[in-house]
Short mmCIF file of C-alpha atoms and ligand atoms in Angstrom, two decimals:
data_model
loop_
_atom_site.label_atom_id
_atom_site.label_comp_id
_atom_site.label_asym_id
_atom_site.label_seq_id
_atom_site.Cartn_x
_atom_site.Cartn_y
_atom_site.Cartn_z
CA MET A 1 -40.70 14.51 -36.14
CA GLU A 2 -39.34 11.67 -34.11
CA THR A 3 -39.64 10.89 -30.43
CA VAL A 4 -36.61 12.15 -28.56
CA TRP A 5 -36.43 8.91 -26.55
CA LYS A 6 -34.84 7.25 -29.61
CA LYS A 7 -31.84 9.56 -29.65
CA TYR A 8 -30.93 9.23 -25.97
CA SER A 9 -27.80 7.30 -24.98
CA ASP A 10 -27.77 5.43 -21.67
CA LYS A 11 -25.97 8.41 -20.18
CA ASP A 12 -28.66 10.79 -21.47
CA LEU A 13 -31.40 8.55 -20.09
CA LYS A 14 -29.84 8.69 -16.65
CA LYS A 15 -29.81 12.49 -16.80
CA VAL A 16 -33.44 12.62 -17.94
CA PHE A 17 -34.63 10.31 -15.17
CA ASP A 18 -32.47 11.93 -12.48
CA PHE A 19 -33.77 15.39 -13.39
CA ALA A 20 -37.35 14.12 -13.14
CA GLU A 21 -36.72 12.95 -9.55
CA GLY A 22 -35.96 16.52 -8.41
CA TYR A 23 -38.98 17.78 -10.30
CA LYS A 24 -41.34 15.18 -8.82
CA GLU A 25 -40.19 16.09 -5.34
CA PHE A 26 -40.76 19.78 -6.09
CA ILE A 27 -44.37 19.33 -7.22
CA SER A 28 -45.11 16.79 -4.50
CA VAL A 29 -44.33 19.27 -1.74
CA ASN A 30 -45.06 22.66 -3.31
CA LYS A 31 -48.75 22.88 -4.17
CA THR A 32 -49.47 26.58 -3.61
CA GLU A 33 -47.89 29.76 -4.96
CA ARG A 34 -46.59 30.53 -1.47
CA GLU A 35 -44.92 27.14 -1.13
CA CYS A 36 -43.34 27.52 -4.57
CA THR A 37 -42.05 30.99 -3.64
CA GLU A 38 -40.51 29.64 -0.44
CA TYR A 39 -38.89 26.82 -2.39
CA ALA A 40 -37.49 29.29 -4.93
CA VAL A 41 -36.04 31.49 -2.17
CA LYS A 42 -34.41 28.51 -0.47
CA THR A 43 -32.97 27.24 -3.76
CA ALA A 44 -31.72 30.70 -4.76
CA LYS A 45 -29.99 31.17 -1.40
CA GLU A 46 -28.30 27.79 -1.79
CA HIS A 47 -26.94 29.04 -5.12
CA GLY A 48 -25.51 32.23 -3.65
CA TYR A 49 -28.40 34.62 -4.37
CA VAL A 50 -29.04 37.38 -1.84
CA ASP A 51 -32.24 39.26 -0.99
CA LEU A 52 -32.33 42.49 -3.06
CA ASN A 53 -33.52 44.45 0.01
CA GLU A 54 -30.46 43.30 1.94
CA PHE A 55 -28.24 44.12 -1.00
CA GLU A 56 -29.72 47.62 -1.14
CA LYS A 57 -28.95 48.17 2.54
CA SER A 58 -25.29 47.29 1.93
CA GLY A 59 -24.94 50.49 -0.12
CA LYS A 60 -23.00 48.66 -2.83
CA LYS A 61 -23.51 49.06 -6.56
CA LEU A 62 -24.72 46.14 -8.61
CA LYS A 63 -21.96 44.64 -10.72
CA ALA A 64 -21.48 41.72 -13.11
CA GLY A 65 -21.79 38.36 -11.37
CA ASP A 66 -24.00 39.62 -8.54
CA LYS A 67 -26.94 37.36 -7.76
CA VAL A 68 -30.09 38.86 -6.26
CA TYR A 69 -33.66 37.72 -5.68
CA VAL A 70 -36.93 39.43 -4.74
CA THR A 71 -40.29 38.22 -3.51
CA ASN A 72 -43.64 40.00 -3.55
CA ARG A 73 -46.23 39.28 -0.85
CA GLY A 74 -44.95 35.73 -0.54
CA LYS A 75 -46.48 34.80 -3.90
CA ASN A 76 -44.07 36.10 -6.54
CA PHE A 77 -40.41 35.46 -7.03
CA ALA A 78 -37.79 36.95 -9.30
CA ALA A 79 -34.04 36.26 -9.44
CA PHE A 80 -31.34 38.01 -11.44
CA LEU A 81 -27.78 37.07 -12.37
CA ILE A 82 -26.29 40.44 -13.25
CA GLY A 83 -24.50 40.53 -16.60
CA GLU A 84 -21.40 42.29 -17.82
CA LYS A 85 -23.40 44.64 -20.05
CA PRO A 86 -25.58 47.42 -18.63
CA LEU A 87 -29.22 46.61 -18.00
CA SER A 88 -30.27 49.05 -20.73
CA GLU A 89 -28.91 46.55 -23.26
CA GLY A 90 -31.75 44.27 -22.23
CA ILE A 91 -32.20 41.18 -20.12
CA ARG A 92 -32.89 37.52 -20.84
CA LEU A 93 -35.99 36.58 -18.98
CA LEU A 94 -37.73 33.29 -18.24
CA GLY A 95 -41.25 33.65 -16.87
CA ALA A 96 -43.65 31.00 -15.55
CA HIS A 97 -46.65 30.90 -13.25
CA ILE A 98 -46.87 29.12 -9.91
CA ASP A 99 -50.62 29.20 -9.29
CA SER A 100 -52.67 26.18 -10.39
CA PRO A 101 -56.37 25.32 -10.59
CA ARG A 102 -57.77 24.17 -7.24
CA LEU A 103 -60.59 24.71 -4.75
CA ASP A 104 -60.23 27.59 -2.30
CA LEU A 105 -62.01 27.61 1.05
CA LYS A 106 -64.50 30.46 1.35
CA GLN A 107 -64.14 33.02 4.15
CA HIS A 108 -66.97 31.45 6.18
CA PRO A 109 -66.27 27.86 5.22
CA VAL A 110 -67.18 25.52 8.05
CA TYR A 111 -70.77 24.38 8.51
CA GLU A 112 -72.70 21.40 9.80
CA ASP A 113 -75.43 19.44 8.05
CA THR A 114 -77.04 16.24 9.40
CA ASP A 115 -74.28 15.58 11.93
CA MET A 116 -71.45 16.00 9.43
CA ALA A 117 -69.12 18.97 9.09
CA PHE A 118 -68.18 20.44 5.72
CA GLY A 119 -66.14 23.25 4.20
CA LYS A 120 -67.54 25.55 1.48
CA THR A 121 -65.21 26.11 -1.47
CA HIS A 122 -64.97 28.39 -4.47
CA TYR A 123 -63.03 26.90 -7.34
CA TYR A 124 -60.01 28.77 -8.72
CA GLY A 125 -59.18 28.68 -12.42
CA GLY A 126 -60.75 26.58 -15.13
CA ILE A 127 -61.77 23.14 -13.90
CA LYS A 128 -64.12 20.36 -14.99
CA LYS A 129 -65.90 20.04 -11.67
CA TYR A 130 -66.67 16.35 -12.02
CA GLN A 131 -62.94 15.55 -12.01
CA TRP A 132 -62.47 16.91 -8.48
CA VAL A 133 -64.84 14.66 -6.52
CA THR A 134 -64.16 11.29 -4.81
CA LEU A 135 -60.43 11.98 -4.56
CA PRO A 136 -58.18 12.23 -1.52
CA MET A 137 -57.58 15.94 -1.03
CA ALA A 138 -55.18 17.90 1.16
CA LEU A 139 -55.51 21.31 2.81
CA HIS A 140 -52.64 23.76 2.26
CA GLY A 141 -53.24 27.05 3.98
CA VAL A 142 -52.03 30.14 5.69
CA VAL A 143 -54.02 31.88 8.43
CA CYS A 144 -53.16 35.53 9.07
CA LEU A 145 -53.99 36.51 12.62
CA LYS A 146 -54.93 39.96 13.87
CA ASP A 147 -51.67 40.24 15.82
CA GLY A 148 -49.75 40.05 12.52
CA SER A 149 -48.58 36.48 12.96
CA LYS A 150 -49.20 33.72 10.43
CA VAL A 151 -50.04 30.06 10.89
CA LYS A 152 -49.17 27.57 8.17
CA VAL A 153 -51.30 24.49 7.76
CA VAL A 154 -50.65 21.39 5.63
CA ILE A 155 -52.94 18.42 6.25
CA GLY A 156 -53.17 15.37 4.04
CA GLU A 157 -49.67 15.01 2.60
CA ASP A 158 -47.97 12.87 5.23
CA PRO A 159 -49.07 9.23 4.77
CA SER A 160 -50.17 9.22 8.42
CA ASP A 161 -52.36 12.34 7.91
CA PRO A 162 -56.09 12.16 7.34
CA VAL A 163 -57.34 13.47 3.98
CA VAL A 164 -60.48 15.41 3.07
CA GLY A 165 -62.53 15.24 -0.10
CA ILE A 166 -65.79 15.78 -1.95
CA THR A 167 -68.38 13.03 -2.22
CA ASP A 168 -70.38 12.27 -5.38
CA LEU A 169 -73.80 10.79 -5.93
CA LEU A 170 -73.96 7.00 -6.10
CA ILE A 171 -74.61 5.63 -9.61
CA HIS A 172 -77.72 3.86 -8.34
CA LEU A 173 -79.50 7.15 -7.77
CA ALA A 174 -77.82 9.21 -10.48
CA LYS A 175 -80.46 8.87 -13.21
CA ASP A 176 -81.20 12.60 -13.30
CA GLN A 177 -77.61 13.67 -12.73
CA LEU A 178 -76.37 11.54 -15.63
CA ALA A 179 -78.92 13.10 -17.97
CA LYS A 180 -77.37 16.54 -17.40
CA THR A 181 -74.40 17.90 -19.33
CA SER A 182 -71.08 17.36 -17.56
CA ARG A 183 -70.93 21.11 -16.98
CA GLU A 184 -74.17 20.94 -14.98
CA ALA A 185 -73.80 17.53 -13.33
CA LEU A 186 -72.12 19.14 -10.34
CA GLU A 187 -72.71 22.72 -9.27
CA GLY A 188 -70.05 24.93 -7.74
CA GLU A 189 -71.98 25.00 -4.48
CA GLN A 190 -71.86 21.19 -4.32
CA LEU A 191 -68.07 21.20 -4.08
CA ASN A 192 -68.16 21.03 -0.28
CA ILE A 193 -65.33 19.20 1.43
CA THR A 194 -66.10 16.71 4.16
CA LEU A 195 -64.33 17.65 7.40
CA GLY A 196 -65.69 15.40 10.15
CA SER A 197 -68.53 13.51 11.82
CA ILE A 198 -67.79 13.19 15.56
CA PRO A 199 -69.65 15.66 17.82
CA LEU A 200 -67.89 17.62 20.49
CA THR A 201 -68.55 16.28 23.99
CA SER A 202 -70.92 18.69 25.73
CA ASN A 203 -72.87 18.61 28.98
CA ASP A 204 -75.42 21.05 27.62
CA GLU A 205 -78.11 19.03 25.87
CA LYS A 206 -79.37 22.11 24.03
CA GLU A 207 -76.02 22.92 22.46
CA THR A 208 -76.13 22.55 18.66
CA GLU A 209 -73.65 22.11 15.80
CA LEU A 210 -71.38 19.94 17.89
CA VAL A 211 -69.70 18.28 14.89
CA LYS A 212 -68.79 21.66 13.46
CA LYS A 213 -67.56 22.72 16.91
CA ASN A 214 -65.41 19.62 17.09
CA VAL A 215 -63.76 20.48 13.76
CA LEU A 216 -63.13 24.05 14.94
CA LYS A 217 -61.66 22.64 18.16
CA PHE A 218 -59.25 20.60 16.06
CA PHE A 219 -58.00 23.77 14.35
CA LYS A 220 -57.84 25.62 17.67
CA ASP A 221 -55.98 22.86 19.52
CA LYS A 222 -53.56 22.00 16.74
CA TYR A 223 -53.01 25.35 15.04
CA GLY A 224 -54.27 27.94 17.53
CA PHE A 225 -56.82 29.82 15.41
CA GLU A 226 -60.56 30.48 15.73
CA GLU A 227 -63.45 30.19 13.29
CA GLU A 228 -63.43 33.93 12.56
CA ASP A 229 -59.78 33.72 11.51
CA PHE A 230 -60.84 31.98 8.29
CA MET A 231 -61.78 35.51 7.22
CA SER A 232 -58.11 36.36 6.83
CA ALA A 233 -56.91 32.96 5.66
CA GLU A 234 -56.13 31.32 2.34
CA PHE A 235 -56.77 27.60 2.27
CA GLU A 236 -56.25 25.73 -0.97
CA VAL A 237 -57.82 22.29 -1.33
CA VAL A 238 -55.55 20.28 -3.63
CA PRO A 239 -55.09 16.61 -4.60
CA ALA A 240 -53.33 14.80 -1.75
CA GLY A 241 -50.17 12.79 -2.19
CA PRO A 242 -46.97 12.84 -4.21
CA ALA A 243 -46.34 12.91 -7.95
CA ARG A 244 -45.70 9.46 -9.40
CA ASP A 245 -43.94 7.84 -12.32
CA TYR A 246 -46.56 7.25 -15.01
CA GLY A 247 -46.49 4.39 -17.51
CA LEU A 248 -44.88 0.98 -17.04
CA ASP A 249 -41.66 2.33 -18.53
CA ARG A 250 -41.72 5.27 -16.07
CA SER A 251 -41.40 7.67 -19.02
CA MET A 252 -43.95 10.16 -17.72
CA VAL A 253 -44.88 12.04 -14.56
CA MET A 254 -48.37 12.15 -13.11
CA GLY A 255 -48.78 14.94 -10.61
CA TYR A 256 -50.83 17.90 -9.46
CA GLY A 257 -50.12 21.46 -10.64
CA GLN A 258 -47.80 20.67 -13.54
CA ASP A 259 -49.46 23.65 -15.29
CA ASP A 260 -47.29 25.55 -14.80
CA ARG A 261 -44.92 24.31 -12.13
CA VAL A 262 -43.19 22.13 -14.72
CA CYS A 263 -42.02 25.34 -16.37
CA ALA A 264 -41.45 27.14 -13.06
CA TYR A 265 -39.09 24.39 -11.90
CA THR A 266 -37.19 24.05 -15.19
CA SER A 267 -36.89 27.85 -15.50
CA LEU A 268 -35.62 28.26 -11.95
CA MET A 269 -33.10 25.42 -12.28
CA SER A 270 -31.78 26.70 -15.59
CA LEU A 271 -30.92 30.05 -14.00
CA MET A 272 -29.46 28.40 -10.90
CA ASP A 273 -27.10 26.42 -13.14
CA LEU A 274 -25.78 29.59 -14.78
CA GLU A 275 -22.68 31.25 -13.29
CA LYS A 276 -21.79 33.99 -15.75
CA THR A 277 -23.59 36.01 -18.38
CA ASP A 278 -22.99 38.96 -20.68
CA ARG A 279 -26.56 40.25 -20.49
CA THR A 280 -28.45 39.97 -17.19
CA ALA A 281 -30.31 36.67 -16.90
CA ALA A 282 -33.52 36.41 -14.91
CA VAL A 283 -36.36 34.17 -13.87
CA LEU A 284 -39.79 35.44 -12.86
CA LEU A 285 -42.46 33.31 -11.15
CA VAL A 286 -45.91 34.85 -10.98
CA ASP A 287 -49.27 34.18 -9.37
CA LYS A 288 -52.88 34.53 -10.63
CA GLU A 289 -52.27 33.44 -14.25
CA GLU A 290 -55.17 31.02 -14.06
CA VAL A 291 -57.59 33.84 -13.26
CA GLY A 292 -56.34 36.46 -15.71
CA SER A 293 -52.97 37.57 -14.23
CA ILE A 294 -54.82 40.08 -12.06
CA GLY A 295 -54.01 41.54 -8.63
CA ALA A 296 -50.78 42.73 -7.04
CA THR A 297 -49.14 39.32 -7.47
CA GLY A 298 -50.31 38.67 -11.05
CA MET A 299 -48.30 39.54 -14.16
CA GLN A 300 -50.36 42.68 -14.79
CA SER A 301 -49.09 44.15 -11.49
CA ARG A 302 -46.41 46.88 -11.58
CA PHE A 303 -44.32 44.63 -9.33
CA PHE A 304 -41.85 43.55 -12.00
CA ASP A 305 -41.53 47.06 -13.39
CA GLY A 306 -40.64 48.25 -9.88
CA ILE A 307 -37.88 45.68 -9.49
CA LEU A 308 -36.29 46.77 -12.76
CA VAL A 309 -36.32 50.40 -11.60
CA GLU A 310 -34.60 49.27 -8.41
CA LEU A 311 -31.98 47.24 -10.28
CA MET A 312 -31.18 50.11 -12.65
CA THR A 313 -30.94 52.50 -9.72
CA LEU A 314 -28.54 50.16 -7.92
CA GLU A 315 -26.57 49.85 -11.13
CA GLY A 316 -26.34 53.65 -11.17
CA ASN A 317 -27.95 54.08 -14.59
CA TYR A 318 -31.62 54.69 -13.96
CA SER A 319 -33.58 56.97 -16.23
CA GLU A 320 -36.98 56.62 -17.85
CA PHE A 321 -35.23 56.46 -21.21
CA ALA A 322 -32.82 53.73 -20.05
CA MET A 323 -35.80 51.75 -18.75
CA ARG A 324 -37.51 51.89 -22.12
CA LYS A 325 -34.29 50.73 -23.74
CA LEU A 326 -34.10 47.83 -21.29
CA TYR A 327 -37.58 46.70 -22.27
CA GLY A 328 -37.10 47.13 -26.00
CA ASN A 329 -33.81 45.23 -25.92
CA SER A 330 -35.04 42.35 -23.76
CA ASP A 331 -35.79 38.79 -24.81
CA MET A 332 -38.26 36.64 -22.96
CA LEU A 333 -39.52 33.09 -22.97
CA SER A 334 -43.02 32.86 -21.53
CA ASN A 335 -42.72 29.34 -20.21
CA ASP A 336 -46.10 27.71 -19.97
CA VAL A 337 -47.55 24.33 -20.81
CA SER A 338 -49.29 23.41 -24.04
CA ALA A 339 -51.98 20.87 -24.85
CA GLY A 340 -50.39 17.50 -25.55
CA TYR A 341 -51.86 15.46 -28.40
CA ASP A 342 -54.09 12.84 -26.80
CA PRO A 343 -54.92 9.96 -29.20
CA ASN A 344 -58.16 9.48 -27.24
CA PHE A 345 -59.34 12.93 -28.32
CA PRO A 346 -57.99 13.51 -31.84
CA GLN A 347 -61.06 15.52 -32.83
CA VAL A 348 -59.86 18.67 -31.03
CA MET A 349 -56.37 18.60 -32.54
CA GLU A 350 -54.87 19.33 -35.93
CA LYS A 351 -52.12 16.78 -36.40
CA ASN A 352 -49.56 18.91 -38.22
CA ASN A 353 -49.63 21.60 -35.55
CA SER A 354 -49.94 19.68 -32.29
CA ALA A 355 -47.56 19.13 -29.39
CA TYR A 356 -46.67 15.46 -28.91
CA LEU A 357 -45.40 13.93 -25.69
CA GLY A 358 -41.76 12.95 -25.97
CA MET A 359 -40.94 15.25 -28.88
CA GLY A 360 -39.17 17.90 -26.85
CA MET A 361 -39.93 21.43 -25.74
CA THR A 362 -43.04 22.96 -27.31
CA MET A 363 -43.00 26.44 -28.82
CA ASN A 364 -46.33 28.22 -29.38
CA LYS A 365 -46.00 31.21 -31.71
CA TYR A 366 -49.45 32.21 -30.51
CA VAL A 367 -52.24 30.86 -28.34
CA GLY A 368 -55.53 32.72 -27.69
CA SER A 369 -58.96 31.95 -29.08
CA GLY A 370 -61.38 33.06 -31.78
CA GLY A 371 -58.77 34.03 -34.38
CA LYS A 372 -55.70 34.33 -32.11
CA GLY A 373 -57.65 36.71 -29.84
CA GLY A 374 -55.79 37.68 -26.68
CA SER A 375 -52.53 36.09 -27.75
CA ASN A 376 -48.98 37.29 -28.21
CA ASP A 377 -48.17 36.46 -31.80
CA ALA A 378 -44.39 36.15 -31.64
CA ASN A 379 -42.26 37.74 -34.35
CA PRO A 380 -40.63 35.31 -36.77
CA GLU A 381 -37.29 37.18 -36.50
CA TYR A 382 -37.25 36.29 -32.81
CA ILE A 383 -38.33 32.68 -33.40
CA ALA A 384 -35.48 32.34 -35.91
CA ARG A 385 -32.94 33.40 -33.27
CA ILE A 386 -34.34 30.84 -30.84
CA ARG A 387 -34.37 28.05 -33.44
CA HIS A 388 -30.75 28.81 -34.17
CA ILE A 389 -29.77 28.36 -30.51
CA LEU A 390 -31.85 25.22 -29.96
CA GLU A 391 -30.51 23.53 -33.07
CA ASP A 392 -26.92 24.55 -32.30
CA GLU A 393 -27.23 22.91 -28.89
CA GLY A 394 -29.02 19.80 -30.18
CA ILE A 395 -32.15 20.42 -28.15
CA ALA A 396 -35.36 18.66 -29.18
CA TYR A 397 -38.26 21.04 -29.77
CA GLN A 398 -41.52 21.23 -31.65
CA THR A 399 -43.97 23.96 -32.60
CA ALA A 400 -47.68 23.70 -31.92
CA GLU A 401 -51.02 25.40 -31.54
CA LEU A 402 -53.36 24.91 -28.60
CA GLY A 403 -55.76 22.59 -30.45
CA ARG A 404 -57.80 23.00 -33.63
CA VAL A 405 -58.89 26.42 -34.82
CA ASP A 406 -62.05 27.38 -32.91
CA ALA A 407 -61.97 24.27 -30.69
CA GLY A 408 -61.50 26.53 -27.66
CA GLY A 409 -58.30 28.24 -26.62
CA GLY A 410 -56.32 29.68 -23.77
CA GLY A 411 -53.86 32.36 -22.75
CA THR A 412 -50.54 32.84 -20.98
CA ILE A 413 -48.55 35.76 -19.54
CA ALA A 414 -46.76 36.26 -22.89
CA TYR A 415 -48.81 39.20 -24.12
CA ILE A 416 -48.29 41.17 -20.91
CA LEU A 417 -44.50 41.17 -21.18
CA ALA A 418 -44.84 41.82 -24.90
CA ASN A 419 -46.78 44.97 -23.97
CA TYR A 420 -43.52 46.26 -22.49
CA ASN A 421 -42.10 45.85 -26.01
CA MET A 422 -40.00 42.80 -25.21
CA ASN A 423 -39.48 39.94 -27.63
CA VAL A 424 -41.66 37.16 -26.24
CA VAL A 425 -42.63 33.66 -27.32
CA ASP A 426 -44.41 30.88 -25.43
CA CYS A 427 -42.22 27.86 -24.76
CA GLY A 428 -43.18 24.96 -22.56
CA VAL A 429 -44.02 21.34 -22.00
CA ALA A 430 -46.91 19.36 -23.50
CA VAL A 431 -49.40 18.20 -20.87
CA LEU A 432 -52.16 15.58 -20.97
CA SER A 433 -55.28 16.00 -18.81
CA MET A 434 -54.41 19.68 -18.32
CA HIS A 435 -56.20 21.35 -15.37
CA SER A 436 -57.30 17.97 -14.01
CA PRO A 437 -56.22 16.93 -10.50
CA TRP A 438 -53.51 14.64 -11.91
CA GLU A 439 -51.82 16.02 -15.01
CA VAL A 440 -49.37 14.05 -17.15
CA THR A 441 -46.08 15.14 -18.75
CA SER A 442 -43.14 13.37 -20.42
CA LYS A 443 -39.82 13.25 -18.58
CA ALA A 444 -38.06 13.74 -21.92
CA ASP A 445 -39.93 16.99 -22.58
CA ILE A 446 -39.22 18.24 -19.06
CA TYR A 447 -35.51 17.67 -19.54
CA GLU A 448 -35.44 19.21 -23.04
CA ALA A 449 -37.31 22.27 -21.72
CA TYR A 450 -34.75 22.67 -18.95
CA LYS A 451 -31.93 22.43 -21.51
CA ALA A 452 -33.69 24.85 -23.85
CA TYR A 453 -34.17 27.46 -21.11
CA HIS A 454 -30.55 27.13 -20.08
CA ALA A 455 -29.39 27.51 -23.69
CA PHE A 456 -31.58 30.61 -24.04
CA LEU A 457 -30.05 32.24 -20.97
CA LYS A 458 -26.53 31.53 -22.23
CA ASN A 459 -26.91 32.45 -25.87
CA ILE A 460 -29.79 34.67 -26.90
MN1 MN B 501 -50.41 27.72 -17.60
MN1 MN B 502 -53.62 26.77 -16.99
#
C-alpha cells in the first residue's frame, strides 16, 4: 500500500483540494439531519430532480432519465435517477447516515442555579463525555408550535453570535475527579450548557429565577416561543464554528459530524454528477444510525420500502413478486466511516487490516463486535465485482477492519439493507478521533470515495 498523495499530478491535486472546499462548506453549515436533508433537497433541485409527490400528481409514468427525490419527516432523503431497465432488474444504491453524535436539549431544559441559567441535555450516540466540555458550542434547533408552525433556531455559528458550552472542574480542585475512570469523570447529568447570567429586570422583589426568565425572554423576543414549547422542540447542541484545513500541508479536514456526513456528501454528489444510467441509480440518507437505526426516520423504518412501491407503481410494473426481484437484483454500498489507523494508539489496531489516512476509500467486508456479531459480512463475489470497477477506473481503495479483534466494535446500516436480500458492502472514509467534537479525515480519501461511488453508480 502506498499513500495516494504520491500518485497525484498537479491537476489531480487541484481537484482533490477543490472538492474538499465544497465538502467543508457542507459540514460547516449542516450540523443536524434536518439541515442535511434541506441541503440535499436544494442540491437535487439544482440538478433537475423533482419532488416525487409532485411527479405523482402529474399523472405521468416514470421513464428512463427521470430524476425524482423524496423526503421523510424532514430527516430522510432519497433521490433516484431512473434507468433504462425496469426497476425489477435492481437498483444501484448508495446509503449514508446524516445524524451524528451530539447533545440534545431535554424537553424541560432551562433551569437556574446560583444566579446562572443552564440547559439540561441528554447525549445522543456514543460519546466520550469528557471531550464535550470547555468547547464553544452552538444550538441548532426546530421548535414545533401548537398552531402547526415551526421556528428554526441557529445560534453560535455566525462569528458575531454568542456561543454556549459546558464548564469543567478546575485542575486545582480535581483531585477526586482525576482519580475516577474517564467514563465516570463526568456524569451525563453534568453535561448542562451555560445559557446566561443576567437577571431579568423586575419591580417585584419577591420574584425568583430572574436569570432563567431572562433567557426565556431572549427566546420569546427573538424567536417567538415560550418555555413550554421546548416540549415539542428538537435542539441539538453541537460544536460551534466551521470545518478547517488540518495539518500544515492542508491535507486533512477537521470538522464536526464527519461520521457520516463525509459519506453523505460524497454519495449525494456522485449521484448528482450522473446524467444517464441503465439501471436506476439512487442515494439514500438516513437518520438515527447512531442510536440503532430505530424510529420512522431510521433505516429500520418501512420508509424506503414504501418509496420503492411508489416508484414501481409509477413505472407501471408493481407486484409483490417484482418488488422481491428488485431487492434481490440490487447492489448497494453502505457508505459509512471506518476507524483510521492512529499511530498514537497502535494497540487497538492490527496493522495488516487497518484503514490508513491517505490510502483511498476504505472497504469493510464486515464490522460488528464479538466475532462479527451484528455485521453484514459481504459476499466475496460482490466484493470482486467492486474491485474490478475500482481498479478499472484507477481509484485508490483499501480494505480494513474496525480495529483489533475484540478491541470493541461498531455497526452500520449495511445489515438492514442486506436483510432485503441486496448485495451490500460497507465503503467509506477513514476517520481519526471518530465521535469526538472535531473529527479528522484526509482530503485524498474524501475525493477517492466520491470517485468510487460515482464509478459504482455507472458500472456495477
Ligand atoms: Mn457512521
Ligand atoms: Mn458513528
